[in-house]
Coordinates of N, CA and C in Angstrom, one line a residue:
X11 N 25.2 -24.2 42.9 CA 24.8 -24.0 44.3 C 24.5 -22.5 44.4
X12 N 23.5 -21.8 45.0 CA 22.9 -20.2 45.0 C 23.0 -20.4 46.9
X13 N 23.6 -19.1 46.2 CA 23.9 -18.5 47.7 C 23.1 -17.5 47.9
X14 N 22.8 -16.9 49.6 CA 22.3 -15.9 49.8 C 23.2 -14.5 50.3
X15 N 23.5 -13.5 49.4 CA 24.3 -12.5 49.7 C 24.9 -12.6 48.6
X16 N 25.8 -11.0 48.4 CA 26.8 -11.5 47.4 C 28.2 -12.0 47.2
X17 N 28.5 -12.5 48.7 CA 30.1 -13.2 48.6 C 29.8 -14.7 49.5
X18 N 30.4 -15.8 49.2 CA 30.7 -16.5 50.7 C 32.1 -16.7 50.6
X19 N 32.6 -17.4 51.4 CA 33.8 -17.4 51.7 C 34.1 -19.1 51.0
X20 N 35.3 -19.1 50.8 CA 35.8 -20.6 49.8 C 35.5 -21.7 51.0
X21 N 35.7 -21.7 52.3 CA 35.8 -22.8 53.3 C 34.3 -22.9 53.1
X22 N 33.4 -22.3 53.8 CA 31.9 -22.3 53.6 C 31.4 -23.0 52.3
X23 N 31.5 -22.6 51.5 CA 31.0 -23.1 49.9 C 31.5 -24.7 50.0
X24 N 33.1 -25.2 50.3 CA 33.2 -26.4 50.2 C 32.7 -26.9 51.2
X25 N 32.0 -26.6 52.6 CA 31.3 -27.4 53.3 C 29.8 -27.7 53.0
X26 N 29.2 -26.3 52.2 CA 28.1 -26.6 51.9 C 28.3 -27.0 51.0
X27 N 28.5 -27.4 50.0 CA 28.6 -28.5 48.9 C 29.1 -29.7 49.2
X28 N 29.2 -30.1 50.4 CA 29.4 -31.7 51.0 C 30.7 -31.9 50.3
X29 N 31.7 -31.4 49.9 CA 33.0 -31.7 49.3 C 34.0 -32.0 50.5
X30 N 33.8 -31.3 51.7 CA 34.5 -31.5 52.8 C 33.2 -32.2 54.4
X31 N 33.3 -32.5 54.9 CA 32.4 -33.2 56.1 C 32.5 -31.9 57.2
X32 N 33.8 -31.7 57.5 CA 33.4 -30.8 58.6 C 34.9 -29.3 58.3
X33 N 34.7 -27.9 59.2 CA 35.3 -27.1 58.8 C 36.7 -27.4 58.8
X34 N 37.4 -28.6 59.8 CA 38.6 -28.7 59.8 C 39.3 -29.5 58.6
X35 N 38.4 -30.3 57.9 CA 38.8 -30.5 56.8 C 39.6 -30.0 55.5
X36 N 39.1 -28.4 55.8 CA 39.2 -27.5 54.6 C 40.5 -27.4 53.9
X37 N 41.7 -27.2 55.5 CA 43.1 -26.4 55.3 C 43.6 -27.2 54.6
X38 N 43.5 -28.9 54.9 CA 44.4 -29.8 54.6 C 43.9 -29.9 52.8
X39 N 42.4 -30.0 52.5 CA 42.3 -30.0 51.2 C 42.7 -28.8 50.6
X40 N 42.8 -27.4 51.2 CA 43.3 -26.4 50.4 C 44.7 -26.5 50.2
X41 N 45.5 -27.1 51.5 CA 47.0 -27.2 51.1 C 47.5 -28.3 50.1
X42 N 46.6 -29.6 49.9 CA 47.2 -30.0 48.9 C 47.0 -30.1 47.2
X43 N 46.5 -27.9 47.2 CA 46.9 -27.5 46.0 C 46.1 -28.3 45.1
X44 N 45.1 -29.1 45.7 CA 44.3 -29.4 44.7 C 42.6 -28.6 44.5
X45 N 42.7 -27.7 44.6 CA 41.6 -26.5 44.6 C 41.7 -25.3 43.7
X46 N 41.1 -24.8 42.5 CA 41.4 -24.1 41.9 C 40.2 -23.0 41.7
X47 N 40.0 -22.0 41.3 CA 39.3 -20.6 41.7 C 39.2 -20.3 40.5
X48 N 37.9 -20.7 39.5 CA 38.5 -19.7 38.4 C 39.6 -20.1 37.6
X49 N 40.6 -21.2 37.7 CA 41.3 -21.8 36.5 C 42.6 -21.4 37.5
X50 N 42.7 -20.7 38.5 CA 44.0 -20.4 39.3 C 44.0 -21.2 40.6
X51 N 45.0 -21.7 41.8 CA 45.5 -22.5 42.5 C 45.2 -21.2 43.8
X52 N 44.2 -22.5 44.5 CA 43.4 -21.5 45.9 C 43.8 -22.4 47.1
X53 N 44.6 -21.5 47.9 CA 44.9 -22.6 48.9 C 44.1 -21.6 49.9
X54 N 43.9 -20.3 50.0 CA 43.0 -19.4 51.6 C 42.0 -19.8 51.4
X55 N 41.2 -20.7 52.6 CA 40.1 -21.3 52.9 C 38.8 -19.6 52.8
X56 N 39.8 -18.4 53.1 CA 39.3 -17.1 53.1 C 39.0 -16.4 51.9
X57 N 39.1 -17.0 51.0 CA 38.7 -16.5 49.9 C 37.4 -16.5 49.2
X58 N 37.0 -15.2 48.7 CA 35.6 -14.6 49.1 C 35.1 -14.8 47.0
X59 N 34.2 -15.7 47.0 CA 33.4 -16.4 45.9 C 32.5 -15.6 45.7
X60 N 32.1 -15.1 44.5 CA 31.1 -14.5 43.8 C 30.0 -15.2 42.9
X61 N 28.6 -15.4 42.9 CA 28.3 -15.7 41.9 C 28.9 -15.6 40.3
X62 N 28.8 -17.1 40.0 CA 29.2 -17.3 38.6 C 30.9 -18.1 38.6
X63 N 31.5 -17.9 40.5 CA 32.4 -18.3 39.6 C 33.0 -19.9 40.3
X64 N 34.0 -20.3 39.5 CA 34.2 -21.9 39.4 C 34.7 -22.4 40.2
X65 N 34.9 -23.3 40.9 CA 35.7 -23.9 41.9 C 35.7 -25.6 41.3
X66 N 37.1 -25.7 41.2 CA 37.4 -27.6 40.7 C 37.6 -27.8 41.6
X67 N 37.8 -29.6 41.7 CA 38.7 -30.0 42.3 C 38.6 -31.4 41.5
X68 N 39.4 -31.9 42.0 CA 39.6 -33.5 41.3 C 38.0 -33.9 41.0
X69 N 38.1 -34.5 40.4 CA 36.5 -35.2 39.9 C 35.4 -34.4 40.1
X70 N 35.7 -32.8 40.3 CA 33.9 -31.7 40.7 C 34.4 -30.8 40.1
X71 N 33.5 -29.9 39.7 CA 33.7 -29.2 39.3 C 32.0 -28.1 39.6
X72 N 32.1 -27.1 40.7 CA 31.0 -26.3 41.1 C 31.2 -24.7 40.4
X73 N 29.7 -24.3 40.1 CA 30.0 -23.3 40.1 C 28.3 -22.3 41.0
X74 N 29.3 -21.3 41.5 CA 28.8 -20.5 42.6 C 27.7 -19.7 42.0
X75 N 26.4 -19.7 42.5 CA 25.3 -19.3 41.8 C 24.3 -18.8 42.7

């Protein structure tokens, strides 16, 4: 997925990627720890993505472009 600018934010990214339906969705899939950043455990919906890097989750696997 290519973004415009050089950061978005982790809540954003999983809504534009249809991973989540709407923004209130986010907290509950960040808190159950099943979201990882780069190979590390992301529960701040506020955390700021750079091109190139990875976000899993159960069965996806995106990377920020």
């Amino acid at each position: 997925m290519s973004i415009d600018g050089d950061v978005i934010r982790l809540g954003q990214f999983l809504k534009l990627a249809d991973v989540v339906e709407a923004g209130s969705e986010v907290k509950a899939v960040l808190a159950s720890g099943s979201v990882s950043v780069n190979g590390e455990v992301e529960t701040r919906r506020g955390r700021q993505l750079r091109p190139g890097d990875e976000v899993t989750l159960p069965g996806e696997q995106l990377r920020v472009g």
